[in-house]
XYZ file of C-alpha atoms in Angstrom:
312
model
C -17.629 110.532 -76.370
C -20.917 108.491 -76.713
C -21.075 106.637 -79.795
C -24.511 107.533 -80.384
C -23.642 111.358 -80.437
C -21.320 111.406 -83.288
C -21.427 110.473 -87.029
C -18.523 108.730 -88.736
C -16.222 111.127 -91.087
C -16.515 110.148 -94.681
C -13.894 112.286 -96.188
C -10.907 114.709 -95.004
C -9.861 118.057 -95.808
C -5.872 118.211 -96.625
C -4.879 121.750 -95.457
C -1.452 121.708 -97.140
C 0.338 124.761 -96.577
C -2.545 127.045 -95.240
C 0.022 130.102 -94.705
C 1.040 129.924 -98.377
C -2.408 130.611 -99.779
C -1.357 133.553 -102.025
C 1.062 131.605 -103.982
C -0.641 128.125 -104.596
C -0.282 128.835 -108.227
C 3.457 129.402 -108.373
C 3.601 126.259 -105.958
C 1.600 124.318 -108.387
C 4.058 125.007 -111.225
C 7.171 124.298 -108.944
C 5.981 120.958 -107.713
C 4.767 120.150 -111.208
C 8.293 120.667 -112.649
C 9.916 118.711 -109.804
C 7.490 115.907 -110.373
C 8.034 115.628 -114.126
C 11.769 115.862 -113.581
C 11.374 112.988 -111.056
C 9.404 110.917 -113.391
C 11.404 111.342 -116.478
C 14.864 110.933 -114.299
C 14.018 107.748 -112.551
C 12.220 106.491 -115.940
C 15.331 107.080 -117.885
C 17.646 105.432 -115.106
C 15.240 102.291 -115.068
C 15.219 102.040 -118.914
C 18.840 102.531 -119.612
C 19.795 100.087 -117.179
C 17.385 97.467 -118.385
C 18.348 98.196 -122.216
C 22.165 98.478 -121.617
C 23.717 95.233 -121.281
C 26.938 96.611 -119.966
C 25.103 97.865 -116.843
C 23.736 94.301 -115.983
C 25.544 94.285 -112.765
C 24.362 93.879 -109.206
C 24.878 97.597 -108.277
C 22.928 98.864 -111.339
C 20.334 96.247 -110.909
C 19.525 97.622 -107.478
C 19.803 101.337 -108.767
C 17.015 100.370 -111.513
C 15.006 98.721 -108.679
C 15.248 101.814 -106.750
C 14.147 104.161 -109.766
C 11.072 101.966 -110.350
C 10.241 102.105 -106.510
C 10.679 106.088 -106.819
C 8.034 106.257 -109.323
C 5.314 104.410 -107.410
C 6.547 106.233 -103.949
C 5.907 109.767 -105.655
C 2.766 108.626 -107.420
C 1.413 108.078 -104.010
C 1.257 111.629 -102.785
C 2.304 114.121 -105.463
C -0.559 114.005 -107.867
C -2.872 114.667 -105.042
C -0.801 117.212 -103.821
C -0.899 118.959 -107.174
C -4.502 118.457 -107.321
C -5.026 120.173 -104.070
C -3.092 123.175 -104.756
C -5.646 124.000 -107.342
C -8.737 122.766 -105.754
C -10.681 124.787 -103.228
C -12.118 121.894 -101.342
C -8.946 119.978 -101.019
C -10.976 116.831 -100.024
C -9.987 112.910 -99.806
C -12.479 110.108 -98.968
C -11.723 108.178 -95.968
C -10.840 104.834 -97.747
C -8.875 107.255 -100.104
C -6.790 108.615 -97.411
C -6.254 105.192 -95.906
C -4.979 103.951 -99.451
C -2.601 106.876 -99.797
C -0.994 106.136 -96.280
C -0.824 102.505 -97.166
C 1.101 102.975 -100.398
C 3.342 105.871 -99.120
C 4.224 103.655 -96.163
C 4.690 100.341 -98.027
C 6.909 101.764 -100.648
C 8.805 104.050 -98.296
C 9.652 100.828 -96.149
C 10.626 99.062 -99.598
C 13.012 102.017 -100.079
C 14.638 101.292 -96.563
C 15.012 97.558 -97.376
C 16.569 98.366 -100.712
C 18.909 101.182 -99.598
C 19.982 98.513 -96.913
C 20.574 95.869 -99.660
C 22.550 98.298 -101.824
C 24.709 98.907 -98.907
C 25.393 95.171 -98.337
C 26.175 94.993 -102.232
C 28.759 97.638 -101.605
C 30.273 95.888 -98.713
C 30.482 92.664 -100.495
C 32.065 94.448 -103.511
C 34.602 96.355 -101.583
C 35.270 94.175 -98.388
C 35.132 90.411 -100.176
C 35.944 91.430 -103.923
C 37.246 87.945 -104.651
C 34.056 86.224 -103.331
C 31.618 88.893 -104.810
C 30.766 87.465 -108.278
C 29.821 83.898 -106.547
C 28.056 85.719 -103.459
C 25.788 88.467 -105.383
C 24.693 86.408 -108.198
C 21.820 87.765 -110.700
C 19.453 85.258 -109.115
C 20.314 86.595 -105.533
C 19.794 90.155 -106.559
C 16.410 89.340 -108.151
C 15.323 87.479 -104.864
C 16.530 90.555 -102.875
C 14.725 93.142 -104.997
C 11.397 91.041 -104.799
C 11.966 90.584 -100.959
C 12.325 94.497 -100.498
C 9.079 94.997 -102.412
C 6.992 92.212 -100.519
C 8.472 93.232 -97.264
C 7.435 96.853 -97.910
C 3.985 95.920 -99.047
C 3.471 93.944 -95.694
C 4.843 96.526 -93.387
C 1.993 98.998 -92.835
C -0.965 96.401 -92.878
C -1.286 96.296 -89.004
C -1.261 99.951 -88.585
C -3.865 100.688 -91.461
C -5.851 97.905 -89.892
C -5.905 99.520 -86.391
C -6.648 103.207 -88.019
C -9.362 101.961 -90.108
C -11.174 100.790 -86.711
C -11.050 104.080 -85.097
C -14.249 106.534 -84.835
C -13.700 109.746 -86.569
C -16.443 112.322 -85.501
C -14.665 115.534 -86.553
C -13.007 118.001 -86.880
C -11.773 116.343 -90.409
C -8.904 118.846 -91.332
C -5.759 117.195 -91.717
C -3.015 119.367 -90.657
C -0.526 117.893 -93.290
C 0.324 118.141 -97.024
C -0.863 114.381 -97.567
C -2.495 111.658 -95.466
C -0.110 110.098 -92.825
C -0.427 108.423 -89.436
C 0.238 111.179 -87.188
C -1.980 113.874 -88.343
C -4.848 111.278 -89.007
C -4.428 109.765 -85.437
C -4.904 113.378 -84.075
C -8.305 113.572 -85.388
C -9.598 110.457 -83.678
C -12.285 110.993 -81.145
C -11.019 108.334 -78.928
C -7.824 107.310 -77.256
C -5.164 106.619 -79.781
C -2.310 105.634 -77.459
C -2.375 101.856 -78.723
C -2.057 103.188 -82.161
C 0.822 105.667 -81.366
C 2.660 102.914 -79.617
C 2.341 100.270 -82.474
C 3.328 103.081 -84.897
C 6.345 103.869 -83.003
C 7.506 100.071 -82.423
C 7.062 99.115 -85.962
C 8.913 102.499 -87.356
C 11.584 102.017 -84.895
C 12.122 98.491 -85.947
C 11.807 99.193 -89.348
C 13.728 102.405 -89.563
C 16.223 101.883 -86.959
C 17.209 98.384 -87.790
C 17.945 99.212 -91.485
C 19.697 102.304 -90.760
C 21.859 100.411 -88.241
C 22.541 97.516 -90.927
C 23.583 100.435 -93.438
C 25.802 102.035 -90.806
C 27.284 98.710 -89.874
C 27.968 97.904 -93.669
C 29.845 101.435 -94.011
C 32.033 101.079 -90.941
C 33.417 97.916 -92.363
C 33.834 99.639 -95.922
C 35.662 102.607 -94.367
C 37.971 100.403 -92.613
C 38.620 98.203 -95.756
C 39.182 101.359 -97.726
C 41.330 102.918 -95.394
C 43.660 100.060 -95.549
C 44.043 100.053 -99.306
C 47.745 101.429 -100.077
C 47.147 103.627 -102.842
C 45.249 106.869 -102.938
C 43.800 106.216 -106.288
C 42.414 102.899 -105.058
C 40.879 104.851 -102.016
C 39.161 107.426 -104.199
C 37.625 104.597 -106.496
C 36.332 102.793 -103.788
C 34.790 105.805 -101.827
C 33.399 107.047 -105.243
C 31.093 103.768 -105.426
C 29.623 104.612 -102.139
C 29.426 108.418 -102.229
C 26.204 108.594 -103.886
C 24.505 105.999 -101.960
C 25.566 107.436 -98.724
C 24.532 110.846 -99.747
C 20.766 109.534 -100.431
C 21.024 107.311 -97.229
C 21.722 110.578 -95.184
C 18.974 112.946 -96.712
C 16.400 109.975 -96.545
C 16.973 108.767 -93.192
C 18.019 112.206 -91.566
C 14.301 113.092 -92.215
C 12.318 110.064 -91.581
C 14.189 109.372 -88.193
C 13.168 112.654 -86.954
C 9.383 112.356 -88.376
C 8.537 108.716 -87.369
C 10.820 107.437 -84.646
C 9.281 109.415 -81.697
C 6.672 108.265 -79.203
C 4.168 111.380 -79.013
C 1.089 112.670 -81.029
C 1.774 116.136 -80.691
C 4.080 117.908 -83.177
C 5.193 120.983 -84.773
C 2.975 121.391 -87.741
C 5.410 123.239 -90.101
C 8.227 121.427 -88.829
C 6.648 118.168 -90.030
C 5.511 119.631 -93.131
C 9.044 120.771 -94.076
C 10.329 117.268 -93.377
C 7.492 115.578 -95.297
C 8.538 117.838 -98.300
C 12.194 116.512 -97.917
C 11.451 112.751 -97.849
C 8.512 112.597 -100.130
C 9.518 115.239 -102.752
C 12.963 116.236 -102.833
C 14.551 112.818 -102.071
C 13.023 111.094 -105.010
C 13.742 114.380 -107.162
C 17.442 114.532 -106.087
C 18.093 110.642 -106.691
C 18.469 110.495 -110.460
C 21.056 113.517 -110.079
C 23.136 111.980 -106.972
C 23.033 108.580 -108.291
C 23.520 108.678 -112.133
C 23.868 111.891 -113.872
C 27.636 112.416 -112.394
C 28.165 108.720 -113.014
C 30.370 107.826 -116.099
C 28.812 104.710 -116.852
C 25.235 105.860 -116.720
C 26.163 108.725 -118.947
C 27.672 106.636 -121.486
C 24.995 104.414 -121.579
C 22.466 107.314 -122.124
C 24.454 108.390 -124.886
C 24.606 104.892 -126.497
C 21.187 104.673 -126.221
C 20.438 107.994 -127.802
C 22.707 107.274 -130.523
C 21.360 103.970 -131.198
C 17.699 105.516 -131.457
C 18.910 108.281 -133.789
C 18.451 111.091 -131.345
C 22.128 111.845 -131.488
C 24.129 111.334 -134.567
Protein backbone atom coordinates (compact mmCIF):
# COMPACT_ATOMS: atom_id res chain seq x y z
CA UNK A 1 0.00 0.00 0.00
CA UNK A 2 1.22 3.50 -0.82
CA UNK A 3 2.32 5.14 2.46
CA UNK A 4 0.65 8.34 1.33
CA UNK A 5 -2.75 6.67 1.34
CA UNK A 6 -2.96 5.50 4.94
CA UNK A 7 -3.01 7.01 8.42
CA UNK A 8 -1.34 5.31 11.36
CA UNK A 9 -3.67 3.48 13.76
CA UNK A 10 -3.44 5.03 17.24
CA UNK A 11 -5.57 2.49 19.13
CA UNK A 12 -6.82 -1.07 18.87
CA UNK A 13 -10.10 -2.73 19.79
CA UNK A 14 -9.72 -6.01 21.68
CA UNK A 15 -12.66 -8.20 20.73
CA UNK A 16 -12.19 -10.85 23.43
CA UNK A 17 -14.90 -13.51 23.13
CA UNK A 18 -17.36 -11.98 20.63
CA UNK A 19 -19.58 -15.09 20.67
CA UNK A 20 -20.20 -14.69 24.41
CA UNK A 21 -21.58 -11.14 24.41
CA UNK A 22 -24.72 -12.20 26.27
CA UNK A 23 -22.81 -13.48 29.30
CA UNK A 24 -20.17 -10.75 29.67
CA UNK A 25 -21.35 -9.87 33.20
CA UNK A 26 -21.08 -13.51 34.34
CA UNK A 27 -17.64 -13.80 32.76
CA UNK A 28 -16.58 -10.64 34.61
CA UNK A 29 -17.64 -12.08 37.97
CA UNK A 30 -15.94 -15.41 37.25
CA UNK A 31 -12.71 -13.81 36.04
CA UNK A 32 -12.69 -11.38 38.97
CA UNK A 33 -13.02 -14.23 41.47
CA UNK A 34 -10.25 -16.16 39.72
CA UNK A 35 -7.99 -13.10 39.69
CA UNK A 36 -8.59 -12.27 43.36
CA UNK A 37 -7.89 -15.89 44.30
CA UNK A 38 -4.74 -15.85 42.18
CA UNK A 39 -3.47 -12.65 43.81
CA UNK A 40 -4.31 -13.73 47.36
CA UNK A 41 -2.94 -17.25 46.89
CA UNK A 42 0.37 -16.19 45.38
CA UNK A 43 0.75 -13.27 47.80
CA UNK A 44 0.12 -15.61 50.73
CA UNK A 45 2.79 -18.04 49.54
CA UNK A 46 5.31 -15.26 48.98
CA UNK A 47 4.75 -13.72 52.42
CA UNK A 48 4.71 -17.03 54.29
CA UNK A 49 7.99 -18.15 52.72
CA UNK A 50 9.59 -14.77 53.44
CA UNK A 51 8.36 -14.66 57.06
CA UNK A 52 8.91 -18.29 58.12
CA UNK A 53 12.59 -19.10 58.67
CA UNK A 54 11.90 -22.84 58.39
CA UNK A 55 11.07 -22.32 54.72
CA UNK A 56 14.31 -20.50 53.91
CA UNK A 57 15.53 -23.31 51.67
CA UNK A 58 16.32 -23.19 47.93
CA UNK A 59 13.12 -24.98 46.90
CA UNK A 60 10.88 -22.54 48.74
CA UNK A 61 13.05 -19.59 47.75
CA UNK A 62 12.32 -20.38 44.10
CA UNK A 63 8.65 -20.97 44.92
CA UNK A 64 8.32 -17.53 46.50
CA UNK A 65 10.05 -15.99 43.48
CA UNK A 66 7.56 -17.79 41.22
CA UNK A 67 4.62 -16.51 43.28
CA UNK A 68 5.90 -12.94 43.01
CA UNK A 69 6.37 -13.42 39.28
CA UNK A 70 2.79 -14.66 38.87
CA UNK A 71 1.48 -11.47 40.48
CA UNK A 72 3.12 -9.40 37.76
CA UNK A 73 2.34 -11.88 34.99
CA UNK A 74 -1.41 -11.78 35.66
CA UNK A 75 -1.41 -8.01 36.27
CA UNK A 76 -0.17 -7.51 32.70
CA UNK A 77 -3.39 -8.82 31.14
CA UNK A 78 -6.23 -9.68 33.51
CA UNK A 79 -7.14 -6.16 34.78
CA UNK A 80 -7.53 -4.98 31.18
CA UNK A 81 -9.54 -8.11 30.36
CA UNK A 82 -11.86 -7.31 33.28
CA UNK A 83 -12.22 -3.73 32.10
CA UNK A 84 -13.07 -4.87 28.56
CA UNK A 85 -15.79 -7.19 29.82
CA UNK A 86 -17.66 -4.18 31.23
CA UNK A 87 -16.72 -1.70 28.50
CA UNK A 88 -18.51 -1.11 25.22
CA UNK A 89 -15.50 0.28 23.35
CA UNK A 90 -12.80 -2.20 24.58
CA UNK A 91 -10.01 0.02 23.24
CA UNK A 92 -6.31 0.13 24.05
CA UNK A 93 -3.77 2.63 22.75
CA UNK A 94 -1.01 1.53 20.39
CA UNK A 95 1.69 2.18 23.00
CA UNK A 96 -0.44 0.51 25.70
CA UNK A 97 -0.80 -2.54 23.49
CA UNK A 98 2.97 -2.77 22.99
CA UNK A 99 3.55 -2.38 26.73
CA UNK A 100 1.07 -5.16 27.48
CA UNK A 101 2.82 -7.45 24.99
CA UNK A 102 6.22 -6.56 26.44
CA UNK A 103 5.36 -7.26 30.08
CA UNK A 104 3.33 -10.36 29.28
CA UNK A 105 6.14 -11.90 27.23
CA UNK A 106 8.99 -10.75 29.45
CA UNK A 107 7.38 -12.14 32.60
CA UNK A 108 6.33 -15.27 30.71
CA UNK A 109 9.95 -15.79 29.64
CA UNK A 110 11.10 -15.23 33.22
CA UNK A 111 8.66 -17.96 34.29
CA UNK A 112 10.20 -20.36 31.76
CA UNK A 113 13.65 -19.65 33.18
CA UNK A 114 12.46 -19.94 36.77
CA UNK A 115 10.71 -23.27 36.13
CA UNK A 116 13.98 -24.48 34.61
CA UNK A 117 15.90 -23.34 37.70
CA UNK A 118 13.42 -25.17 39.92
CA UNK A 119 13.93 -28.36 37.90
CA UNK A 120 17.71 -27.99 38.28
CA UNK A 121 17.28 -27.49 42.04
CA UNK A 122 15.28 -30.74 42.28
CA UNK A 123 17.91 -32.51 40.18
CA UNK A 124 20.69 -31.46 42.58
CA UNK A 125 18.61 -32.32 45.66
CA UNK A 126 17.75 -35.83 44.44
CA UNK A 127 20.67 -36.83 42.23
CA UNK A 128 23.49 -35.17 44.18
CA UNK A 129 22.17 -34.93 47.75
CA UNK A 130 25.59 -34.94 49.46
CA UNK A 131 26.82 -31.98 47.42
CA UNK A 132 23.48 -30.16 47.36
CA UNK A 133 24.07 -27.79 50.35
CA UNK A 134 27.40 -26.62 48.96
CA UNK A 135 26.19 -26.35 45.34
CA UNK A 136 22.82 -24.64 45.86
CA UNK A 137 23.78 -21.90 48.30
CA UNK A 138 21.50 -18.98 49.26
CA UNK A 139 23.76 -16.64 47.29
CA UNK A 140 23.46 -18.80 44.17
CA UNK A 141 19.67 -18.99 44.61
CA UNK A 142 19.43 -15.20 44.72
CA UNK A 143 21.65 -14.83 41.65
CA UNK A 144 19.60 -17.39 39.71
CA UNK A 145 16.32 -15.69 40.61
CA UNK A 146 17.65 -12.26 39.59
CA UNK A 147 19.06 -13.76 36.39
CA UNK A 148 15.65 -15.21 35.53
CA UNK A 149 14.01 -11.80 35.95
CA UNK A 150 16.67 -9.93 33.98
CA UNK A 151 16.71 -12.53 31.22
CA UNK A 152 12.96 -12.31 30.92
CA UNK A 153 12.91 -8.51 30.81
CA UNK A 154 15.47 -8.51 27.99
CA UNK A 155 13.71 -11.22 26.00
CA UNK A 156 11.03 -9.44 23.90
CA UNK A 157 12.97 -6.21 23.24
CA UNK A 158 13.87 -7.14 19.65
CA UNK A 159 10.33 -8.29 18.79
CA UNK A 160 8.73 -5.18 20.32
CA UNK A 161 11.17 -2.96 18.43
CA UNK A 162 10.27 -4.62 15.12
CA UNK A 163 6.52 -4.41 15.74
CA UNK A 164 6.74 -0.73 16.75
CA UNK A 165 8.10 0.09 13.28
CA UNK A 166 5.29 -1.59 11.36
CA UNK A 167 2.56 0.49 9.67
CA UNK A 168 -0.97 -0.15 10.94
CA UNK A 169 -3.57 1.47 8.72
CA UNK A 170 -6.69 -0.50 9.61
CA UNK A 171 -8.59 -2.58 10.49
CA UNK A 172 -7.74 -2.21 14.17
CA UNK A 173 -9.75 -5.07 15.72
CA UNK A 174 -7.58 -7.56 17.63
CA UNK A 175 -9.10 -11.03 17.41
CA UNK A 176 -7.85 -12.10 20.83
CA UNK A 177 -8.46 -11.62 24.55
CA UNK A 178 -5.42 -9.33 24.97
CA UNK A 179 -2.63 -7.82 22.88
CA UNK A 180 -0.19 -10.42 21.61
CA UNK A 181 2.25 -10.76 18.73
CA UNK A 182 0.26 -13.05 16.35
CA UNK A 183 -3.05 -11.13 16.33
CA UNK A 184 -1.30 -7.73 16.22
CA UNK A 185 0.96 -8.80 13.34
CA UNK A 186 -2.09 -9.89 11.36
CA UNK A 187 -3.31 -6.26 11.38
CA UNK A 188 -0.18 -4.72 9.88
CA UNK A 189 -0.65 -3.37 6.35
CA UNK A 190 2.71 -4.65 5.11
CA UNK A 191 4.58 -7.93 4.83
CA UNK A 192 5.37 -9.30 8.31
CA UNK A 193 7.21 -12.47 7.32
CA UNK A 194 10.42 -11.20 8.98
CA UNK A 195 8.53 -10.50 12.20
CA UNK A 196 6.93 -13.95 12.13
CA UNK A 197 10.32 -15.58 11.53
CA UNK A 198 12.04 -13.62 14.31
CA UNK A 199 9.16 -14.38 16.67
CA UNK A 200 9.37 -18.07 15.81
CA UNK A 201 13.16 -18.26 16.27
CA UNK A 202 13.16 -16.41 19.60
CA UNK A 203 10.22 -18.37 20.99
CA UNK A 204 11.65 -21.68 19.78
CA UNK A 205 14.99 -21.00 21.44
CA UNK A 206 13.41 -19.70 24.62
CA UNK A 207 10.59 -22.21 25.06
CA UNK A 208 12.11 -25.34 23.55
CA UNK A 209 15.51 -24.85 25.18
CA UNK A 210 14.06 -24.44 28.68
CA UNK A 211 11.60 -27.29 28.16
CA UNK A 212 14.38 -29.64 27.01
CA UNK A 213 16.52 -28.65 30.01
CA UNK A 214 13.60 -29.42 32.34
CA UNK A 215 13.00 -32.71 30.54
CA UNK A 216 16.68 -33.60 30.84
CA UNK A 217 16.60 -32.90 34.59
CA UNK A 218 13.58 -35.14 35.06
CA UNK A 219 15.06 -37.99 33.03
CA UNK A 220 17.99 -38.04 35.43
CA UNK A 221 15.72 -37.58 38.46
CA UNK A 222 13.53 -40.54 37.42
CA UNK A 223 16.60 -42.69 36.81
CA UNK A 224 17.92 -41.87 40.30
CA UNK A 225 14.55 -42.35 42.03
CA UNK A 226 14.01 -45.77 40.44
CA UNK A 227 17.34 -46.88 41.89
CA UNK A 228 16.19 -46.07 45.44
CA UNK A 229 15.57 -49.44 47.15
CA UNK A 230 12.69 -48.50 49.46
CA UNK A 231 9.17 -47.69 48.25
CA UNK A 232 8.90 -44.97 50.90
CA UNK A 233 12.05 -43.33 49.58
CA UNK A 234 10.69 -43.40 46.04
CA UNK A 235 7.41 -41.82 47.12
CA UNK A 236 9.17 -39.07 49.09
CA UNK A 237 11.46 -38.22 46.16
CA UNK A 238 8.62 -38.16 43.64
CA UNK A 239 6.43 -36.08 45.95
CA UNK A 240 8.96 -33.22 45.91
CA UNK A 241 8.76 -33.09 42.09
CA UNK A 242 5.11 -33.87 41.36
CA UNK A 243 3.80 -30.32 41.84
CA UNK A 244 6.52 -28.74 39.71
CA UNK A 245 6.09 -31.31 36.94
CA UNK A 246 2.32 -30.74 36.89
CA UNK A 247 2.72 -26.98 36.44
CA UNK A 248 5.40 -27.50 33.75
CA UNK A 249 3.09 -29.77 31.74
CA UNK A 250 0.14 -27.36 31.94
CA UNK A 251 2.18 -24.24 31.18
CA UNK A 252 4.43 -25.63 28.46
CA UNK A 253 1.64 -27.72 26.95
CA UNK A 254 -0.24 -24.54 26.06
CA UNK A 255 2.59 -22.15 25.11
CA UNK A 256 4.31 -24.70 22.86
CA UNK A 257 1.20 -24.97 20.68
CA UNK A 258 0.67 -21.20 20.76
CA UNK A 259 4.10 -19.76 20.05
CA UNK A 260 6.30 -22.42 18.45
CA UNK A 261 4.77 -22.36 14.98
CA UNK A 262 5.91 -20.74 11.77
CA UNK A 263 2.66 -19.26 10.49
CA UNK A 264 0.54 -16.16 10.88
CA UNK A 265 -2.88 -17.72 10.22
CA UNK A 266 -4.42 -19.48 13.20
CA UNK A 267 -7.73 -20.67 14.63
CA UNK A 268 -9.12 -17.77 16.66
CA UNK A 269 -11.18 -19.81 19.14
CA UNK A 270 -8.34 -22.32 19.56
CA UNK A 271 -5.86 -19.56 20.38
CA UNK A 272 -8.26 -17.83 22.76
CA UNK A 273 -8.74 -21.10 24.66
CA UNK A 274 -4.97 -21.66 24.89
CA UNK A 275 -4.49 -18.06 26.06
CA UNK A 276 -6.96 -18.63 28.90
CA UNK A 277 -4.96 -21.68 30.01
CA UNK A 278 -1.52 -20.07 30.21
CA UNK A 279 -2.55 -16.53 31.17
CA UNK A 280 -5.38 -17.22 33.63
CA UNK A 281 -5.67 -20.85 34.71
CA UNK A 282 -2.00 -21.69 35.27
CA UNK A 283 -1.33 -18.76 37.66
CA UNK A 284 -4.65 -19.53 39.37
CA UNK A 285 -3.80 -23.21 39.88
CA UNK A 286 -0.18 -22.71 40.93
CA UNK A 287 -0.87 -21.93 44.61
CA UNK A 288 -3.09 -25.01 44.91
CA UNK A 289 -0.75 -27.33 43.00
CA UNK A 290 2.46 -26.16 44.64
CA UNK A 291 1.55 -25.27 48.14
CA UNK A 292 -1.86 -25.90 49.58
CA UNK A 293 -1.26 -29.66 49.44
CA UNK A 294 2.24 -29.17 50.81
CA UNK A 295 2.62 -30.04 54.49
CA UNK A 296 5.41 -27.51 55.11
CA UNK A 297 3.45 -24.65 53.57
CA UNK A 298 0.24 -25.53 55.42
CA UNK A 299 2.08 -25.70 58.75
CA UNK A 300 3.83 -22.40 58.02
CA UNK A 301 0.50 -20.73 57.22
CA UNK A 302 -0.93 -22.09 60.47
CA UNK A 303 2.05 -20.76 62.44
CA UNK A 304 1.74 -17.31 60.91
CA UNK A 305 -2.01 -17.17 61.55
CA UNK A 306 -1.48 -18.27 65.16
CA UNK A 307 1.29 -15.74 65.64
CA UNK A 308 -0.92 -12.95 64.31
CA UNK A 309 -3.75 -13.94 66.65
CA UNK A 310 -6.16 -15.00 63.91
CA UNK A 311 -6.00 -18.59 65.15
CA UNK A 312 -6.10 -19.26 68.86
